[in-house]
mmCIF file of C-alpha atoms in Angstrom:
data_model
loop_
_atom_site.group_PDB
_atom_site.id
_atom_site.type_symbol
_atom_site.label_atom_id
_atom_site.label_comp_id
_atom_site.label_asym_id
_atom_site.label_seq_id
_atom_site.Cartn_x
_atom_site.Cartn_y
_atom_site.Cartn_z
ATOM 1 C CA MET N 22 0.000 0.000 0.000
ATOM 2 C CA ASN N 23 1.297 3.450 -0.982
ATOM 3 C CA PRO N 24 -0.661 6.276 0.702
ATOM 4 C CA GLU N 25 0.736 8.757 -1.824
ATOM 5 C CA LEU N 26 -0.974 7.017 -4.747
ATOM 6 C CA ALA N 27 -4.392 8.256 -5.766
ATOM 7 C CA LEU N 28 -4.592 5.902 -8.738
ATOM 8 C CA SER N 29 -2.820 2.729 -9.813
ATOM 9 C CA ILE N 30 -3.476 0.651 -12.914
ATOM 10 C CA THR N 31 -1.825 -2.756 -13.146
ATOM 11 C CA SER N 32 -1.746 -4.931 -16.293
ATOM 12 C CA ALA N 33 -4.942 -3.428 -17.715
ATOM 13 C CA SER N 34 -6.204 -5.274 -20.805
ATOM 14 C CA LYS N 35 -9.509 -4.941 -22.622
ATOM 15 C CA THR N 36 -11.023 -6.879 -25.529
ATOM 16 C CA PHE N 37 -14.402 -6.015 -27.027
ATOM 17 C CA ASP N 38 -16.606 -8.543 -28.813
ATOM 18 C CA THR N 39 -17.969 -6.899 -31.958
ATOM 19 C CA ALA N 40 -19.999 -8.001 -34.964
ATOM 20 C CA HIS N 41 -16.721 -8.209 -36.878
ATOM 21 C CA GLY N 42 -14.846 -10.222 -34.262
ATOM 22 C CA SER N 43 -12.741 -9.383 -31.222
ATOM 23 C CA LEU N 44 -11.245 -5.916 -30.867
ATOM 24 C CA HIS N 45 -8.166 -5.767 -28.652
ATOM 25 C CA ALA N 46 -8.231 -2.216 -27.208
ATOM 26 C CA LEU N 47 -5.742 -2.365 -24.310
ATOM 27 C CA ASP N 48 -2.870 -4.702 -23.555
ATOM 28 C CA ASP N 49 -1.027 -4.799 -20.205
ATOM 29 C CA VAL N 50 -1.195 -1.060 -19.473
ATOM 30 C CA ASN N 51 0.344 0.202 -16.243
ATOM 31 C CA LEU N 52 -0.089 3.733 -14.888
ATOM 32 C CA GLU N 53 0.145 5.628 -11.602
ATOM 33 C CA ALA N 54 -0.959 9.039 -10.368
ATOM 34 C CA ARG N 55 0.082 10.462 -7.039
ATOM 35 C CA ARG N 56 -2.292 12.492 -4.898
ATOM 36 C CA GLY N 57 -2.685 16.014 -6.238
ATOM 37 C CA GLU N 58 -0.834 15.217 -9.455
ATOM 38 C CA PHE N 59 -1.838 16.277 -12.971
ATOM 39 C CA VAL N 60 -1.245 13.361 -15.356
ATOM 40 C CA SER N 61 -2.038 13.227 -19.074
ATOM 41 C CA ILE N 62 -2.393 10.336 -21.509
ATOM 42 C CA VAL N 63 -1.570 10.815 -25.189
ATOM 43 C CA GLY N 64 -1.330 8.502 -28.165
ATOM 44 C CA PRO N 65 -2.748 7.936 -31.647
ATOM 45 C CA SER N 66 -6.483 7.630 -32.249
ATOM 46 C CA GLY N 67 -7.841 4.240 -31.274
ATOM 47 C CA CYS N 68 -5.095 3.388 -28.774
ATOM 48 C CA GLY N 69 -7.584 2.939 -25.933
ATOM 49 C CA LYS N 70 -7.179 6.219 -24.031
ATOM 50 C CA SER N 71 -10.905 6.720 -23.508
ATOM 51 C CA THR N 72 -11.427 3.007 -22.804
ATOM 52 C CA LEU N 73 -8.885 3.266 -19.996
ATOM 53 C CA LEU N 74 -10.655 6.299 -18.551
ATOM 54 C CA TRP N 75 -14.016 4.514 -18.622
ATOM 55 C CA ALA N 76 -12.462 1.538 -16.820
ATOM 56 C CA ILE N 77 -11.120 3.843 -14.089
ATOM 57 C CA ALA N 78 -14.592 5.369 -13.719
ATOM 58 C CA GLY N 79 -16.088 1.891 -13.329
ATOM 59 C CA LEU N 80 -18.225 2.291 -16.456
ATOM 60 C CA GLU N 81 -16.473 -0.394 -18.530
ATOM 61 C CA PRO N 82 -14.930 -3.442 -16.810
ATOM 62 C CA LEU N 83 -11.490 -4.591 -17.885
ATOM 63 C CA SER N 84 -10.965 -8.024 -19.416
ATOM 64 C CA SER N 85 -8.022 -8.418 -17.053
ATOM 65 C CA GLY N 86 -5.947 -6.252 -14.759
ATOM 66 C CA ILE N 87 -6.654 -4.116 -11.714
ATOM 67 C CA VAL N 88 -7.599 -0.469 -11.231
ATOM 68 C CA LYS N 89 -7.254 0.940 -7.723
ATOM 69 C CA VAL N 90 -8.390 4.362 -6.538
ATOM 70 C CA HIS N 91 -6.926 5.300 -3.159
ATOM 71 C CA ASP N 92 -5.914 1.652 -2.730
ATOM 72 C CA GLU N 93 -9.475 0.372 -3.285
ATOM 73 C CA GLU N 94 -10.080 -1.833 -6.303
ATOM 74 C CA VAL N 95 -12.606 -0.340 -8.714
ATOM 75 C CA SER N 96 -15.535 -2.716 -9.211
ATOM 76 C CA GLY N 97 -18.225 -0.245 -10.296
ATOM 77 C CA THR N 98 -19.040 3.446 -10.375
ATOM 78 C CA ARG N 99 -17.696 5.588 -7.533
ATOM 79 C CA ARG N 100 -18.859 8.826 -5.980
ATOM 80 C CA ASP N 101 -15.322 10.101 -5.381
ATOM 81 C CA LEU N 102 -14.646 10.358 -9.145
ATOM 82 C CA GLY N 103 -15.693 13.161 -11.468
ATOM 83 C CA LEU N 104 -15.836 12.465 -15.222
ATOM 84 C CA ILE N 105 -15.865 15.186 -17.877
ATOM 85 C CA PHE N 106 -16.473 14.208 -21.506
ATOM 86 C CA GLN N 107 -15.577 15.754 -24.858
ATOM 87 C CA ASP N 108 -19.185 16.932 -25.121
ATOM 88 C CA ALA N 109 -20.608 18.887 -22.205
ATOM 89 C CA ASN N 110 -23.621 16.506 -22.081
ATOM 90 C CA LEU N 111 -25.874 19.069 -20.446
ATOM 91 C CA LEU N 112 -29.544 18.122 -20.293
ATOM 92 C CA PRO N 113 -31.228 20.550 -22.723
ATOM 93 C CA TRP N 114 -34.463 20.816 -20.723
ATOM 94 C CA ARG N 115 -32.641 21.847 -17.548
ATOM 95 C CA THR N 116 -31.163 25.218 -16.704
ATOM 96 C CA LEU N 117 -27.463 25.526 -15.952
ATOM 97 C CA ILE N 118 -28.080 25.276 -12.214
ATOM 98 C CA GLY N 119 -30.474 22.391 -12.786
ATOM 99 C CA ASN N 120 -27.737 20.507 -14.631
ATOM 100 C CA ILE N 121 -25.286 21.140 -11.800
ATOM 101 C CA HIS N 122 -27.806 19.843 -9.265
ATOM 102 C CA PHE N 123 -28.519 16.683 -11.295
ATOM 103 C CA PRO N 124 -25.689 14.508 -9.828
ATOM 104 C CA PHE N 125 -26.821 15.426 -6.313
ATOM 105 C CA GLU N 126 -30.321 14.212 -7.125
ATOM 106 C CA ILE N 127 -28.915 10.881 -8.335
ATOM 107 C CA MET N 128 -26.796 10.524 -5.189
ATOM 108 C CA HIS N 129 -29.626 11.750 -2.912
ATOM 109 C CA LYS N 130 -27.364 14.463 -1.518
ATOM 110 C CA SER N 131 -27.993 18.128 -0.831
ATOM 111 C CA PRO N 132 -25.852 20.544 -2.855
ATOM 112 C CA ASP N 133 -23.913 23.275 -1.075
ATOM 113 C CA PRO N 134 -25.122 26.576 -2.614
ATOM 114 C CA ASP N 135 -22.018 28.451 -1.428
ATOM 115 C CA VAL N 136 -19.638 25.934 -3.006
ATOM 116 C CA ILE N 137 -21.537 25.999 -6.297
ATOM 117 C CA ALA N 138 -21.712 29.799 -6.291
ATOM 118 C CA GLY N 139 -17.941 29.960 -5.742
ATOM 119 C CA LEU N 140 -17.279 27.528 -8.586
ATOM 120 C CA LEU N 141 -19.578 29.412 -10.959
ATOM 121 C CA GLU N 142 -17.810 32.654 -10.134
ATOM 122 C CA SER N 143 -14.378 31.069 -10.625
ATOM 123 C CA VAL N 144 -15.289 30.000 -14.187
ATOM 124 C CA GLY N 145 -17.157 33.199 -15.061
ATOM 125 C CA LEU N 146 -20.664 31.700 -15.118
ATOM 126 C CA ASN N 147 -22.222 33.576 -12.222
ATOM 127 C CA GLY N 148 -25.393 35.233 -13.498
ATOM 128 C CA PHE N 149 -26.116 32.442 -15.976
ATOM 129 C CA GLU N 150 -27.712 30.034 -13.496
ATOM 130 C CA GLN N 151 -31.153 30.165 -15.119
ATOM 131 C CA HIS N 152 -29.930 29.944 -18.720
ATOM 132 C CA TYR N 153 -30.532 26.812 -20.773
ATOM 133 C CA PRO N 154 -27.698 25.023 -22.623
ATOM 134 C CA HIS N 155 -28.766 26.362 -26.040
ATOM 135 C CA GLU N 156 -28.301 29.870 -24.656
ATOM 136 C CA LEU N 157 -24.635 29.176 -23.791
ATOM 137 C CA SER N 158 -21.574 29.034 -26.030
ATOM 138 C CA GLY N 159 -19.576 25.812 -26.365
ATOM 139 C CA GLY N 160 -16.939 27.093 -23.959
ATOM 140 C CA MET N 161 -19.571 28.103 -21.426
ATOM 141 C CA GLN N 162 -21.189 24.668 -21.657
ATOM 142 C CA GLN N 163 -17.859 22.985 -20.963
ATOM 143 C CA ARG N 164 -17.271 25.285 -18.007
ATOM 144 C CA ALA N 165 -20.662 24.240 -16.694
ATOM 145 C CA SER N 166 -19.731 20.571 -17.060
ATOM 146 C CA ILE N 167 -16.545 21.187 -15.061
ATOM 147 C CA VAL N 168 -18.544 22.900 -12.302
ATOM 148 C CA ARG N 169 -21.000 19.987 -12.325
ATOM 149 C CA ALA N 170 -18.127 17.521 -11.854
ATOM 150 C CA LEU N 171 -16.441 19.551 -9.114
ATOM 151 C CA ALA N 172 -19.574 20.537 -7.186
ATOM 152 C CA TYR N 173 -19.783 17.271 -5.245
ATOM 153 C CA ASP N 174 -16.052 17.440 -4.425
ATOM 154 C CA PRO N 175 -14.620 14.295 -6.094
ATOM 155 C CA GLU N 176 -11.082 13.307 -5.149
ATOM 156 C CA LEU N 177 -10.126 12.216 -8.670
ATOM 157 C CA LEU N 178 -11.069 14.148 -11.797
ATOM 158 C CA LEU N 179 -11.099 12.334 -15.165
ATOM 159 C CA LEU N 180 -11.213 14.430 -18.343
ATOM 160 C CA ASP N 181 -11.738 12.827 -21.755
ATOM 161 C CA GLU N 182 -10.647 15.384 -24.374
ATOM 162 C CA PRO N 183 -12.924 18.022 -22.840
ATOM 163 C CA PHE N 184 -11.735 20.903 -25.053
ATOM 164 C CA ALA N 185 -11.450 19.100 -28.403
ATOM 165 C CA ALA N 186 -14.416 20.897 -29.986
ATOM 166 C CA LEU N 187 -13.304 24.402 -28.975
ATOM 167 C CA ASP N 188 -11.392 26.958 -31.034
ATOM 168 C CA ALA N 189 -7.725 27.533 -30.214
ATOM 169 C CA PHE N 190 -8.279 30.797 -28.295
ATOM 170 C CA THR N 191 -11.089 29.362 -26.156
ATOM 171 C CA ARG N 192 -9.031 26.217 -25.605
ATOM 172 C CA ASP N 193 -6.153 28.277 -24.195
ATOM 173 C CA GLU N 194 -8.607 30.046 -21.875
ATOM 174 C CA MET N 195 -10.001 26.716 -20.700
ATOM 175 C CA ASN N 196 -6.532 25.293 -20.066
ATOM 176 C CA LEU N 197 -5.634 28.283 -17.899
ATOM 177 C CA MET N 198 -8.959 28.006 -16.067
ATOM 178 C CA LEU N 199 -8.410 24.286 -15.455
ATOM 179 C CA LEU N 200 -4.912 24.924 -14.112
ATOM 180 C CA ASP N 201 -6.251 27.643 -11.810
ATOM 181 C CA ILE N 202 -8.884 25.249 -10.418
ATOM 182 C CA TRP N 203 -6.323 22.469 -10.029
ATOM 183 C CA GLU N 204 -3.820 24.727 -8.256
ATOM 184 C CA ARG N 205 -6.523 25.834 -5.782
ATOM 185 C CA THR N 206 -8.095 22.429 -5.135
ATOM 186 C CA ARG N 207 -5.153 20.059 -5.781
ATOM 187 C CA LYS N 208 -7.463 17.395 -7.115
ATOM 188 C CA THR N 209 -5.755 14.438 -8.737
ATOM 189 C CA VAL N 210 -6.360 14.876 -12.471
ATOM 190 C CA LEU N 211 -6.112 12.344 -15.298
ATOM 191 C CA PHE N 212 -6.422 14.119 -18.635
ATOM 192 C CA VAL N 213 -6.813 12.490 -22.062
ATOM 193 C CA THR N 214 -5.925 14.578 -25.107
ATOM 194 C CA HIS N 215 -4.686 14.328 -28.699
ATOM 195 C CA GLN N 216 -2.938 17.685 -28.351
ATOM 196 C CA ILE N 217 0.655 17.075 -27.267
ATOM 197 C CA PRO N 218 1.446 20.756 -26.478
ATOM 198 C CA GLU N 219 -1.673 20.837 -24.300
ATOM 199 C CA ALA N 220 -0.569 17.724 -22.392
ATOM 200 C CA VAL N 221 2.932 19.131 -21.827
ATOM 201 C CA PHE N 222 1.602 22.532 -20.762
ATOM 202 C CA LEU N 223 -0.819 21.111 -18.191
ATOM 203 C CA SER N 224 0.902 18.072 -16.766
ATOM 204 C CA ASP N 225 3.358 16.847 -14.182
ATOM 205 C CA ARG N 226 3.718 13.616 -16.137
ATOM 206 C CA VAL N 227 2.664 12.423 -19.598
ATOM 207 C CA TYR N 228 2.042 8.779 -20.483
ATOM 208 C CA VAL N 229 2.334 7.764 -24.146
ATOM 209 C CA LEU N 230 0.360 4.759 -25.376
ATOM 210 C CA LYS N 231 1.259 2.768 -28.491
ATOM 211 C CA PRO N 232 -1.208 2.158 -31.363
ATOM 212 C CA ARG N 233 -3.985 -0.383 -30.825
ATOM 213 C CA PRO N 234 -3.918 -2.334 -28.731
ATOM 214 C CA GLY N 235 -2.902 0.414 -26.348
ATOM 215 C CA ARG N 236 0.314 -0.439 -24.533
ATOM 216 C CA ASN N 237 2.822 1.505 -22.473
ATOM 217 C CA SER N 238 5.397 3.276 -24.600
ATOM 218 C CA HIS N 239 7.054 6.174 -22.767
ATOM 219 C CA VAL N 240 6.560 8.209 -19.599
ATOM 220 C CA PHE N 241 7.743 11.828 -19.598
ATOM 221 C CA GLU N 242 8.283 13.799 -16.406
ATOM 222 C CA ILE N 243 7.489 17.429 -17.251
ATOM 223 C CA ASP N 244 9.956 19.768 -15.560
ATOM 224 C CA LEU N 245 8.371 23.100 -16.513
ATOM 225 C CA PRO N 246 8.055 25.410 -13.493
ATOM 226 C CA ARG N 247 4.692 26.164 -11.918
ATOM 227 C CA PRO N 248 2.550 28.159 -12.066
ATOM 228 C CA ARG N 249 2.345 27.685 -15.836
ATOM 229 C CA THR N 250 1.815 30.667 -18.147
ATOM 230 C CA LEU N 251 1.041 30.818 -21.860
ATOM 231 C CA SER N 252 4.368 32.564 -22.425
ATOM 232 C CA MET N 253 6.052 29.254 -21.575
ATOM 233 C CA THR N 254 4.631 27.767 -24.777
ATOM 234 C CA THR N 255 7.042 29.932 -26.801
ATOM 235 C CA ASP N 256 10.084 28.852 -24.811
ATOM 236 C CA PRO N 257 12.664 26.628 -26.599
ATOM 237 C CA HIS N 258 12.591 24.088 -23.757
ATOM 238 C CA PHE N 259 8.824 23.722 -24.149
ATOM 239 C CA PHE N 260 9.259 22.969 -27.859
ATOM 240 C CA GLU N 261 12.016 20.492 -26.990
ATOM 241 C CA VAL N 262 9.780 18.553 -24.578
ATOM 242 C CA VAL N 263 6.861 18.583 -27.057
ATOM 243 C CA GLY N 264 9.250 17.308 -29.738
ATOM 244 C CA HIS N 265 10.377 14.377 -27.580
ATOM 245 C CA VAL N 266 6.767 13.321 -26.927
ATOM 246 C CA LYS N 267 5.860 13.663 -30.617
ATOM 247 C CA GLN N 268 8.877 11.635 -31.652
ATOM 248 C CA ALA N 269 7.894 8.824 -29.289
ATOM 249 C CA ILE N 270 4.417 8.671 -30.858
ATOM 250 C CA TYR N 271 5.765 8.852 -34.402
ATOM 251 C CA ASP N 272 8.347 6.138 -33.704
ATOM 252 C CA ASP N 273 5.645 3.842 -32.317
ATOM 253 C CA ALA N 274 3.397 4.482 -35.326
ATOM 254 C CA HIS N 275 6.266 3.850 -37.744
ATOM 255 C CA LEU N 276 7.171 0.562 -36.062
ATOM 256 C CA GLU N 277 3.544 -0.548 -36.109
ATOM 257 C CA PHE N 278 3.180 0.391 -39.783
ATOM 258 C CA GLY N 279 6.335 -1.526 -40.615
ATOM 259 C CA LYS N 280 5.065 -4.566 -38.732
ATOM 260 C CA GLU N 281 1.765 -4.478 -40.651
ATOM 261 C CA ARG N 282 3.605 -4.276 -43.978
ATOM 262 C CA ARG N 283 5.798 -7.252 -43.081
ATOM 263 C CA LEU N 284 2.780 -9.326 -42.045
ATOM 264 C CA ALA N 285 0.971 -8.376 -45.241
ATOM 265 C CA ALA N 286 3.974 -9.343 -47.334
ATOM 266 C CA GLU N 287 4.309 -12.674 -45.526
ATOM 267 C CA SER N 288 0.620 -13.441 -46.063
ATOM 268 C CA LEU N 289 1.110 -12.937 -49.810
ATOM 269 C CA GLY N 290 3.899 -15.440 -49.818
#
């Protein structure tokens, strides 16, 4: 038992049965996140990043392997985890505040109005409590989804490409907002993204997964000073770190492509 670990994943493998046969999504993945740490997962499309996040949240059981949150094995959904998706997934018939209250209704808990008011103010949504999702911009909807996830005070926050649909300027704003929230709350964060500069800018550590089935490739400790500022993204060292992560992904993809070509050639005799 390691009291410093908020999350540990050991030998995680996942195979889906589909109409076209078995799909091997994850193979022997290992990952750790210490308490209060910001960890990102990157890799090519289809390498199982989202599948791994769903397994941590208890929404999709692994075929084999163990996920532990605060040294407790995950066997189903947990109330100490907050999950934020690529889409805000706000209920269109509920107001902003109604959407934030929805998880409390499911858990039969009473929301803390002061906590929610503070979160809304911190993300610039105070005054929009009675607005419906269609009256909010995409960035505002994602801010609302972050407030909804944080309102019941989860210990571990899981984010599955939450800013993928936003324009570059709004995305930068959201990254700074997320860092501000993280620095104030020190939640443990596991962040999935396709954007390597984003992962480097946000994270203490970045895990790289190989092409499907997702497997461990590299782990990069990010030594950029905190607090992070956008000006750091123009620093030569930032570009150097981003380049190392990109090269790891490209090398993995090249090796996998070469393997597929060899197998194809062998099958043709």
